[in-house]
């Protein structure tokens, strides 16, 4: 989807699909960078900035981190920074198991009940790893009291698991706290699929 108002060559050109978790994580990054105050028509996962075209969510996020250094998405602490990369990787690895074409294929082959069991199995594997990784990091967000890269990758997958696939987070104390924190953060709420201009109205 080409975003309205992107004809100004000095502005970023952004493309999106409302339900895509890859686009979702980049929308959070843009909101945290407060880019949408300058360009309220932004939606992603393909970013065009002049002659630069970037089509991968992590590449887009790291590009935004370099170009817009305000509200950093990576901590300076060298112990905490790699944890953000690890958590982001786990979140990215979850995404295919919540991807519509893959889910549709599994549902066609196995039926609704087994499809949900398959999704829950892979979510449990990822959430077990995340709970272990993040349990020693207190604070509102994944690695402390500021939202960083890990949160951008975790928020879409946690939200989708709960809202789309009825996943029970109750045994994951740390992730449940993150889920509640994301609900309260304006940048995260503006990025959720239901709030996107191309989201279905019914």
CSV table of N, CA and C in Angstrom, one decimal, residues 2 6 8 10 12-13 39 56 58 74 77 92 103 106 114 116 126 131 135 140 157 162 167 172 179:
chain,number,residue,atom,x,y,z
A,2,UNK,N,0.7,2.1,-1.0
A,2,UNK,CA,1.4,3.4,-1.0
A,2,UNK,C,0.7,4.4,-0.1
A,6,UNK,N,2.8,10.9,0.4
A,6,UNK,CA,4.2,10.5,0.4
A,6,UNK,C,4.9,11.1,-0.9
A,8,UNK,N,6.0,14.0,-1.5
A,8,UNK,CA,7.1,15.0,-1.2
A,8,UNK,C,8.4,14.2,-1.2
A,10,UNK,N,11.2,14.8,-0.2
A,10,UNK,CA,12.1,15.0,1.0
A,10,UNK,C,11.6,14.1,2.2
A,12,UNK,N,10.1,10.4,3.8
A,12,UNK,CA,10.2,9.0,3.6
A,12,UNK,C,9.0,8.4,2.9
A,13,UNK,N,9.1,7.5,2.0
A,13,UNK,CA,8.0,6.8,1.3
A,13,UNK,C,7.9,5.5,2.0
A,39,UNK,N,5.8,13.3,9.7
A,39,UNK,CA,5.1,12.7,8.5
A,39,UNK,C,4.1,11.8,9.0
A,56,UNK,N,13.5,-4.8,4.6
A,56,UNK,CA,13.5,-5.7,5.7
A,56,UNK,C,13.3,-4.9,7.0
A,58,UNK,N,14.2,-5.3,10.2
A,58,UNK,CA,15.4,-5.0,11.0
A,58,UNK,C,16.3,-4.0,10.3
A,74,UNK,N,18.5,1.1,20.9
A,74,UNK,CA,19.5,0.2,21.5
A,74,UNK,C,20.1,0.9,22.7
A,77,UNK,N,24.6,0.2,27.3
A,77,UNK,CA,25.1,-0.9,28.1
A,77,UNK,C,25.5,-2.1,27.3
A,92,UNK,N,11.6,-12.5,15.9
A,92,UNK,CA,11.5,-12.6,14.4
A,92,UNK,C,11.3,-14.0,14.0
A,103,UNK,N,-0.3,-20.3,8.0
A,103,UNK,CA,-1.4,-20.7,8.8
A,103,UNK,C,-2.5,-21.3,8.0
A,106,UNK,N,-1.5,-24.8,6.9
A,106,UNK,CA,-1.6,-25.8,8.0
A,106,UNK,C,-3.0,-26.1,8.3
A,114,UNK,N,-5.9,-28.6,15.1
A,114,UNK,CA,-4.5,-28.9,15.0
A,114,UNK,C,-3.7,-27.7,14.6
A,116,UNK,N,-4.3,-24.6,15.5
A,116,UNK,CA,-4.1,-23.8,16.7
A,116,UNK,C,-3.0,-24.5,17.7
A,126,UNK,N,9.1,-20.4,21.9
A,126,UNK,CA,9.7,-19.1,21.9
A,126,UNK,C,9.5,-18.4,23.2
A,131,UNK,N,11.2,-16.0,28.3
A,131,UNK,CA,11.0,-15.9,29.8
A,131,UNK,C,12.4,-16.1,30.5
A,135,UNK,N,14.2,-12.9,32.4
A,135,UNK,CA,13.8,-12.9,33.8
A,135,UNK,C,14.7,-12.1,34.8
A,140,UNK,N,9.8,-2.1,33.3
A,140,UNK,CA,8.5,-2.2,32.5
A,140,UNK,C,8.7,-2.9,31.2
A,157,UNK,N,4.4,-10.1,18.3
A,157,UNK,CA,4.2,-11.6,18.4
A,157,UNK,C,3.4,-11.9,19.7
A,162,UNK,N,-1.9,-13.7,21.7
A,162,UNK,CA,-3.1,-13.6,22.6
A,162,UNK,C,-4.4,-13.2,21.9
A,167,UNK,N,-3.9,-17.4,23.0
A,167,UNK,CA,-2.8,-18.0,23.8
A,167,UNK,C,-2.9,-17.5,25.2
A,172,UNK,N,3.7,-17.2,32.0
A,172,UNK,CA,4.8,-16.4,31.7
A,172,UNK,C,4.7,-15.0,32.3
A,179,UNK,N,3.3,-7.5,28.0
A,179,UNK,CA,2.1,-7.3,27.3
A,179,UNK,C,1.2,-6.2,27.9
